[in-house]
Short mmCIF file of C-alpha atoms and ligand atoms in Angstrom, two decimals:
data_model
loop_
_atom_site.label_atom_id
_atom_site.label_comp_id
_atom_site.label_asym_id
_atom_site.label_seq_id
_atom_site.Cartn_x
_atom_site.Cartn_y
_atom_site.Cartn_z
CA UNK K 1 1.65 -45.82 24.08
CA UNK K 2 0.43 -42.28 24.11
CA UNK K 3 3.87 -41.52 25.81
CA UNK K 4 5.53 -42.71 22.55
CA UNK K 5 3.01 -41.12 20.08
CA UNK K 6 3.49 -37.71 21.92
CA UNK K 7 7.35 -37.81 21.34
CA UNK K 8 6.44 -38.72 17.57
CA UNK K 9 4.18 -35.86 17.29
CA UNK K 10 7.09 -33.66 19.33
CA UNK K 11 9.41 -34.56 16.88
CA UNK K 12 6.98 -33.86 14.07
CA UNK K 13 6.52 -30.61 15.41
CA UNK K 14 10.37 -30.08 15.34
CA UNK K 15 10.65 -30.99 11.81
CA UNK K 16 7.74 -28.56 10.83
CA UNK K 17 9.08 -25.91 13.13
CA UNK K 18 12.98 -26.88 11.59
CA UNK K 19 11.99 -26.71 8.00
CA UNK K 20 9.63 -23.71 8.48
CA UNK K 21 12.80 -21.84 9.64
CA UNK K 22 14.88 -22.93 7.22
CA UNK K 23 12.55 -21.53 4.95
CA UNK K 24 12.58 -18.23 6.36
CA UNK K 25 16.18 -18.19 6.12
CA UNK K 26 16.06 -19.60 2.67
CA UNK K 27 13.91 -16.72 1.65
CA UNK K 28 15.74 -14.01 3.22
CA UNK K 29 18.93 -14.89 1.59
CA UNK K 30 17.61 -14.77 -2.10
CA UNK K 31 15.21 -11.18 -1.04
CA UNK K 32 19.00 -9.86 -0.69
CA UNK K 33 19.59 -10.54 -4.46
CA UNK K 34 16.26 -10.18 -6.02
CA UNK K 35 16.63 -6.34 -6.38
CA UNK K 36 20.10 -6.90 -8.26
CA UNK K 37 18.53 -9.84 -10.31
CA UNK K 38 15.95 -7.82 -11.55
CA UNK K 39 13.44 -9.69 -9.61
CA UNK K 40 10.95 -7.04 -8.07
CA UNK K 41 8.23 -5.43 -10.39
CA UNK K 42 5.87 -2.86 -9.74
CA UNK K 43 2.19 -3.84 -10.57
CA UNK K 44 -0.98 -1.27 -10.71
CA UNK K 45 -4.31 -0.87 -9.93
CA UNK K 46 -6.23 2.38 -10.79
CA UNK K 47 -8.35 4.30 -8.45
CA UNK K 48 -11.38 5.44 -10.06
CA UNK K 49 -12.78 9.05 -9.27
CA UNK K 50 -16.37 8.61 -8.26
CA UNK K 51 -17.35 12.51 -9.93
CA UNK K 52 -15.51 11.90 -13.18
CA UNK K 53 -15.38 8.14 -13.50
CA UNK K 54 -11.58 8.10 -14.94
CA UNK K 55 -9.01 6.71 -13.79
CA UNK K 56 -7.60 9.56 -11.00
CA UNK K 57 -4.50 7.82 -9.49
CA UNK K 58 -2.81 4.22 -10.11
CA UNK K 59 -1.16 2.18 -6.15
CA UNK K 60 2.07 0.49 -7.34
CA UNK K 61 2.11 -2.47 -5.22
CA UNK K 62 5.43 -4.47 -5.30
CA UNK K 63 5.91 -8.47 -6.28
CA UNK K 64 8.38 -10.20 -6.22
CA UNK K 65 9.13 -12.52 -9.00
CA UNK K 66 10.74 -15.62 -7.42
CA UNK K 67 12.81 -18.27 -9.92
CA UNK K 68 11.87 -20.97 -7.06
CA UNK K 69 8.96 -19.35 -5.28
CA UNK K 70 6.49 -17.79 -8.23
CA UNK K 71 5.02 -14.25 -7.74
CA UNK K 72 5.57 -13.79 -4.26
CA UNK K 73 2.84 -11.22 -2.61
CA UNK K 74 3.99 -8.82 -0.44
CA UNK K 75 2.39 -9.67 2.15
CA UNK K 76 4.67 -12.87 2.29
CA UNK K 77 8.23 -11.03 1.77
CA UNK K 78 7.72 -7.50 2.70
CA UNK K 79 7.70 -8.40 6.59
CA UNK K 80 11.21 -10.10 5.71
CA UNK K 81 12.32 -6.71 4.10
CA UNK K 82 11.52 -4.82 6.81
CA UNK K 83 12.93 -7.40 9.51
CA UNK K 84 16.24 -7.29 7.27
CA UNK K 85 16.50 -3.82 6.40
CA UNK K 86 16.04 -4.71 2.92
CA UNK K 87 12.76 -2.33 2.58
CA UNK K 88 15.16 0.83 2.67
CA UNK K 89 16.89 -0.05 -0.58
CA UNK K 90 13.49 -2.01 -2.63
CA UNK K 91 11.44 1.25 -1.04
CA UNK K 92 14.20 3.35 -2.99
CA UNK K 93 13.91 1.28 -5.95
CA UNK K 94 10.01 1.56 -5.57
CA UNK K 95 9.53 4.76 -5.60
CA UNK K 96 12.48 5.40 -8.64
CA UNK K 97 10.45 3.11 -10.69
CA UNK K 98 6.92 3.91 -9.61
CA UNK K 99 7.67 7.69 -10.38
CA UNK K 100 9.50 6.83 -13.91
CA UNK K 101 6.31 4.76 -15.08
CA UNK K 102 3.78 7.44 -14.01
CA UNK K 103 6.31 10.25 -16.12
CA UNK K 104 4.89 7.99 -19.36
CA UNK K 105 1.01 8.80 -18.43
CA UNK K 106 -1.01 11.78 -18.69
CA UNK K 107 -0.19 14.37 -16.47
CA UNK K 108 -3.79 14.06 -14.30
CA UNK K 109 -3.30 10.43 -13.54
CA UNK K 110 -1.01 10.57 -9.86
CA UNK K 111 1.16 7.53 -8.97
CA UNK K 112 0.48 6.25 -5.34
CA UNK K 113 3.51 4.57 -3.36
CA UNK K 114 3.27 2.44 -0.22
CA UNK K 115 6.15 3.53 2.50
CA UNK K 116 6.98 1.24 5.50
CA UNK K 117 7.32 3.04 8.66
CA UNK K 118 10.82 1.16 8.93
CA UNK K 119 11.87 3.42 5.60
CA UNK K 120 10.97 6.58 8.16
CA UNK K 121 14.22 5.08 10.33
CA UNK K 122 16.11 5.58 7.02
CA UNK K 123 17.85 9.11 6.88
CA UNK K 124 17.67 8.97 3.77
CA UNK K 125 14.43 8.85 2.72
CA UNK K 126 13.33 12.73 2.10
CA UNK K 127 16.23 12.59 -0.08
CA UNK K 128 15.16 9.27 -2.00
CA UNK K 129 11.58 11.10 -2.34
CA UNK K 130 13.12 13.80 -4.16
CA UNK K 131 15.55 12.32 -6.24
CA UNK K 132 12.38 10.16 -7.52
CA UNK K 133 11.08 12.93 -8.60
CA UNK K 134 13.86 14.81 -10.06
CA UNK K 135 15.04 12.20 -12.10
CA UNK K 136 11.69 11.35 -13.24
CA UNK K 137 10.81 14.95 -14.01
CA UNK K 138 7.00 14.57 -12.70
CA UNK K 139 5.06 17.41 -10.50
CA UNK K 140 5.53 16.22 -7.23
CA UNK K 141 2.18 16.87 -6.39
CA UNK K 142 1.26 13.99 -8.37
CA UNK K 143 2.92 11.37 -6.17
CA UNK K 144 0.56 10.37 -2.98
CA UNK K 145 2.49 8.60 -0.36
CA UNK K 146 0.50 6.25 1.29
CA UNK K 147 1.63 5.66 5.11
CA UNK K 148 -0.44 3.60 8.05
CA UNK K 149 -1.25 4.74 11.40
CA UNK K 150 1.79 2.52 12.32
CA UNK K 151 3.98 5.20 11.21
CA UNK K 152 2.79 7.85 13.42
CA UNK K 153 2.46 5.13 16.57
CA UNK K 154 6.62 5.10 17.13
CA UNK K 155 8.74 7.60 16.92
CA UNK K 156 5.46 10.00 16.43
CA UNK K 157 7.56 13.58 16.81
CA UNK K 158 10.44 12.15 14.42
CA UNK K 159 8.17 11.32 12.07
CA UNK K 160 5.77 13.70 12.34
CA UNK K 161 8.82 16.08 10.54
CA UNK K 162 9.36 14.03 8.17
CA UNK K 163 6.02 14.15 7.03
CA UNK K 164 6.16 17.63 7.42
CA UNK K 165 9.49 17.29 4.96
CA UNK K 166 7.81 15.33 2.63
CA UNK K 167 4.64 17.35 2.23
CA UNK K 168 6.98 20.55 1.95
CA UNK K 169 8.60 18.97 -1.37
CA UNK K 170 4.99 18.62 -2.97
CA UNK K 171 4.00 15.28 -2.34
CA UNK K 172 0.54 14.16 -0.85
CA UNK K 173 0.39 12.02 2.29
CA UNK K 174 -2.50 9.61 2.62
CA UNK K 175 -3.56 7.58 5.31
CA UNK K 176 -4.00 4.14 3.97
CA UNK K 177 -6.21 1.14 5.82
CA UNK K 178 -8.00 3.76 7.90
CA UNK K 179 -9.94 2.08 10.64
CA UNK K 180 -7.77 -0.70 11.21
CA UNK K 181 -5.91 1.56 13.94
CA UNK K 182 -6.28 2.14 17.69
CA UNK K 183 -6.95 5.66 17.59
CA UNK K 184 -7.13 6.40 13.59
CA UNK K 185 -9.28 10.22 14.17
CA UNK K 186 -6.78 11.16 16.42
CA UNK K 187 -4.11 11.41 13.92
CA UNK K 188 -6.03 13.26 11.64
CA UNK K 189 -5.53 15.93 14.22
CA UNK K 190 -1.97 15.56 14.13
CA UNK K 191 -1.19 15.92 10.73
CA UNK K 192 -3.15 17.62 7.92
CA UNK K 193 -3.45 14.24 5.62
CA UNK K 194 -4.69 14.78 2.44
CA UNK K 195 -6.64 12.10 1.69
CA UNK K 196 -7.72 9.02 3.83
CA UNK K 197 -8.66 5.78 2.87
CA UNK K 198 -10.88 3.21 4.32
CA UNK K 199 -9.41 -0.21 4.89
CA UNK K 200 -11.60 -2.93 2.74
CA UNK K 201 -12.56 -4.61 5.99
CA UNK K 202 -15.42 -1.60 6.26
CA UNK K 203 -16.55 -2.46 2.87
CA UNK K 204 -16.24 -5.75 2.80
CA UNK K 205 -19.51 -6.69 4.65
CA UNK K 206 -21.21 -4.13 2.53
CA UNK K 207 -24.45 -3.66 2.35
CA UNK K 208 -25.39 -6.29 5.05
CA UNK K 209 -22.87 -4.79 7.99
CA UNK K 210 -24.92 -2.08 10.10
CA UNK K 211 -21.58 -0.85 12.34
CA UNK K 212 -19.58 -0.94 8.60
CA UNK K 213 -21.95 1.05 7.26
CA UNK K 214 -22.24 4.06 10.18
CA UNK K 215 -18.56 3.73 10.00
CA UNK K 216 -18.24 4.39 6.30
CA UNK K 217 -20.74 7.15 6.24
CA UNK K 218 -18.87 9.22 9.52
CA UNK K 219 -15.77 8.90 7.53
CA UNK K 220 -17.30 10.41 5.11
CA UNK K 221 -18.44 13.09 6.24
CA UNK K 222 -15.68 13.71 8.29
CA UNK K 223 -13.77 13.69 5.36
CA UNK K 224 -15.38 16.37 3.79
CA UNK K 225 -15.63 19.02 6.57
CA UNK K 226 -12.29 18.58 6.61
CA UNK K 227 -11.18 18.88 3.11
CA UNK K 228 -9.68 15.40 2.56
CA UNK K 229 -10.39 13.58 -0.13
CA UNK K 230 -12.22 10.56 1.01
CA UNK K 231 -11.17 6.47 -0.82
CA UNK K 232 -11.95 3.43 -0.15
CA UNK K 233 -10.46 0.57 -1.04
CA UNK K 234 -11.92 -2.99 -1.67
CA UNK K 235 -14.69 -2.12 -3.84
CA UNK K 236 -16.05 -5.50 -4.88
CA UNK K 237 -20.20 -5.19 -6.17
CA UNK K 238 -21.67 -2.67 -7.19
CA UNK K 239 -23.84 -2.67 -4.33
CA UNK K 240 -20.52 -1.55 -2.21
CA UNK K 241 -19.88 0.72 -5.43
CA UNK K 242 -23.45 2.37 -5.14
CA UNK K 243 -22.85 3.30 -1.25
CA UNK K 244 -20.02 4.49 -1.07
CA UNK K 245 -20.57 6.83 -4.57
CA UNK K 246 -24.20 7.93 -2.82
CA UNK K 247 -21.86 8.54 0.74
CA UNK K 248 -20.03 11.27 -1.36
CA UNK K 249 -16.83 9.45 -1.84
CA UNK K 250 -14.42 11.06 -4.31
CA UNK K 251 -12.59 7.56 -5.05
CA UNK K 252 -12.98 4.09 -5.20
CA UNK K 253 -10.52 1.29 -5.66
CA UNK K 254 -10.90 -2.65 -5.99
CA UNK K 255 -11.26 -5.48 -8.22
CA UNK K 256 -14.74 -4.17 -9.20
CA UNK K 257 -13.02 -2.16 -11.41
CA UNK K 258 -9.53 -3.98 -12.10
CA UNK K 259 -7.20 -5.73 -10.34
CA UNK K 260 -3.20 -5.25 -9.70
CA UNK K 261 -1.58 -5.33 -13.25
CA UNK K 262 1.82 -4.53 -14.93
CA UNK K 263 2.78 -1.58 -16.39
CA UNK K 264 2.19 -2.13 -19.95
CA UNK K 265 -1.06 -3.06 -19.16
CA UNK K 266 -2.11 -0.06 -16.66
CA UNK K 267 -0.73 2.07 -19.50
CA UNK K 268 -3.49 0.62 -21.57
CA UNK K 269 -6.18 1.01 -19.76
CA UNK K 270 -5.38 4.01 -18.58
CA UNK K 271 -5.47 4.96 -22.28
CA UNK K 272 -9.13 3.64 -22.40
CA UNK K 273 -10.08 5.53 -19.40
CA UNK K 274 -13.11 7.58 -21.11
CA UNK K 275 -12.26 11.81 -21.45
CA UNK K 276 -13.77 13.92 -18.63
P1 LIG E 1 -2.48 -1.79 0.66
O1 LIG E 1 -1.55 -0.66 0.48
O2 LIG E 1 -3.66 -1.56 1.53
O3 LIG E 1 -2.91 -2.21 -0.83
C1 LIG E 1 -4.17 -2.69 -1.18
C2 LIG E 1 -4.19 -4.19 -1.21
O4 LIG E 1 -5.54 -4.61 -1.35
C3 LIG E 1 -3.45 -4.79 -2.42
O5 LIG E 1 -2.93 -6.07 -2.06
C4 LIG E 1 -4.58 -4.98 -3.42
O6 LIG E 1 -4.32 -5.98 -4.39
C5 LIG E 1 -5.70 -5.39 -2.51
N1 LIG E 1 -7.00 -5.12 -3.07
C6 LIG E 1 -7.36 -4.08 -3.87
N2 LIG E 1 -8.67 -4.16 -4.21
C7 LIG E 1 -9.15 -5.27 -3.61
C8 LIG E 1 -10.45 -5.89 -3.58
O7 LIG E 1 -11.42 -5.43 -4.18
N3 LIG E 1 -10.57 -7.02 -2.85
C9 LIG E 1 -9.52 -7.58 -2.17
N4 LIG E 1 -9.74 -8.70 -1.49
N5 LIG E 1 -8.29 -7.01 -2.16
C10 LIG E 1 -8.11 -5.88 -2.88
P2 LIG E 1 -1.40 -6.45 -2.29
O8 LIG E 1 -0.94 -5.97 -3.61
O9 LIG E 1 -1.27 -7.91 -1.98
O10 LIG E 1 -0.64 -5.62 -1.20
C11 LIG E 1 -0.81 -5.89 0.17
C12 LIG E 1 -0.11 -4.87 1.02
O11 LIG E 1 1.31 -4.94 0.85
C13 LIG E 1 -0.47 -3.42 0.67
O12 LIG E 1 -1.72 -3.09 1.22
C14 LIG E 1 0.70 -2.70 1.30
O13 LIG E 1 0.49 -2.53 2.68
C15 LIG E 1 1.84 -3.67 1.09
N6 LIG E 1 2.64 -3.21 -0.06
C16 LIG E 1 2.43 -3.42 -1.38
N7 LIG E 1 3.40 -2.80 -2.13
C17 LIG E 1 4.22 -2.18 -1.24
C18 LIG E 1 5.41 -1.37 -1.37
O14 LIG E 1 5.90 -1.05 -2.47
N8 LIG E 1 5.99 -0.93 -0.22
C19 LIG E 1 5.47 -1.22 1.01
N9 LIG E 1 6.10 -0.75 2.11
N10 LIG E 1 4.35 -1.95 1.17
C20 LIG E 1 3.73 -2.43 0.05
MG1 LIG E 2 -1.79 1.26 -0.04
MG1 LIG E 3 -4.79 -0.03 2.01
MG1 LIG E 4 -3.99 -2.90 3.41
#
């Protein structure tokens, strides 16, 4: 009867819903250990300067080598990090490591590091920003923090300091996936970012997307009257590549170019990375 195949596709729903769960908790329990097994690398990709066409800043981006899972993306565990309060201590790790591996490239290459806006509830994290960069000896004003607008949504004032904090030890502070937010232009009035980036949704329907492409040229030139530098990020054809350099972009990033890779081999290329 349908009766009786509606409780068999209940229960199949329970199952899913059971195993899906256990899952989560499965996952959770070995993110606790992966930082002391040695688990969690740091991968690379280079953002290319559109004036001098070398490589002008690498974005460590975090995976998570998993004995049962693979290399997790952190797309899939970071939301677990931050639900756990795991992100403080790999965001610690992060930037120790992220700042150690930029200290072995030339000095005009700057390391970009993702923060969570959970890692702004840490009161420790001014502190972990500069003992990265004491221990790793590198000009602070080569490391570019990359925050979202999610950062400045709760907890604005709080955070707004820290910021403030941050920027006073040297660092840059970028906003990263701009767009994406409710009210992205009004934060540029709150705090003086120094460089923005476009989320790769804009450029994704490059050249076809009419409202993607007003929206990429405004940012641009609301980048430059106000003296940020402008990326993008997602930079797929040279089509996109073409706009956005003829928009007056000063970077570009995306698998046009090269995609995530470890250190030894970001060392490498950088390496490559024709002189000026
Ligand atoms: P994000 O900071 O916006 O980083 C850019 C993401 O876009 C990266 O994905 C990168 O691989 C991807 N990407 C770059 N170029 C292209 C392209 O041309 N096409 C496409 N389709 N994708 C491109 P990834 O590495 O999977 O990272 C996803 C997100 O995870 C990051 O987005 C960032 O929000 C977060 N994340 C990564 N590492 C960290 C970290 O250390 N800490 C924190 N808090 N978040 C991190
Ligand atoms: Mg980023
Ligand atoms: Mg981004
Ligand atoms: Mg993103």
């Amino acid at each position: 009867s349908a009766k009786a195949a509606g409780r068999g596709t209940y229960r199949q729903f329970e199952a899913t819903m059971g195993a899906q769960l256990h899952a989560h908790q499965q996952m959770k329990l070995a993110l606790r250990e992966a930082l002391s097994r040695g688990e969690l690398e740091l991968h690379y990709q280079p953002l290319i300067s559109l004036h001098s066409k070398k490589v002008s800043c690498c974005e460590a981006l975090l995976r998570w080598r998993s004995p049962e899972r693979g290399l997790v993306a952190p797309d899939h565990f970071i939301p677990i990090a931050e639900e756990t309060g795991l992100i403080v201590p790999i965001g610690e790790w992060t930037l120790e490591q992220a700042c150690r591996d930029a200290a072995g490239w030339p000095a005009d290459v700057a390391i970009a590091v993702n923060l969570s806006p959970v890692q702004f509830k840490s009161k420790r994290l001014v502190g972990a920003v500069a003992t990265a960069i004491k221990s790793s000896g590198i000009d602070p004003a080569r490391l570019q923090i990359e925050i979202t607008e999610t950062v400045l949504l709760d907890e604005s004032e709080h955070n707004l300091e820290l910021l403030q904090e941050l920027r006073n030890l040297g660092v840059k502070i970028a906003m990263d996936d701009f767009g994406t937010g409710y009210s992205s232009l009004g934060y540029l009035r709150s705090f003086p970012f120094d460089k923005i980036k476009v989320d790769r949704s804009f450029i994704h329907d490059l050249p076809r997307g009419k409202e993607s492409l007003a929206i990429v040229k405004a940012v641009a030139g609301l980048g430059h009257s106000l003296g940020i530098t402008t990326t993008v990020e997602g930079i797929e054809t040279e089509d996109q590549l073409n706009i956005v350099s003829s928009e007056g972009f000063d970077e570009a990033q995306g698998f046009l170019f090269a995609l995530p890779m470890s250190a030894s081999e970001i060392m490498e290329l950088i390496r490559q990375s024709p002189p000026p």
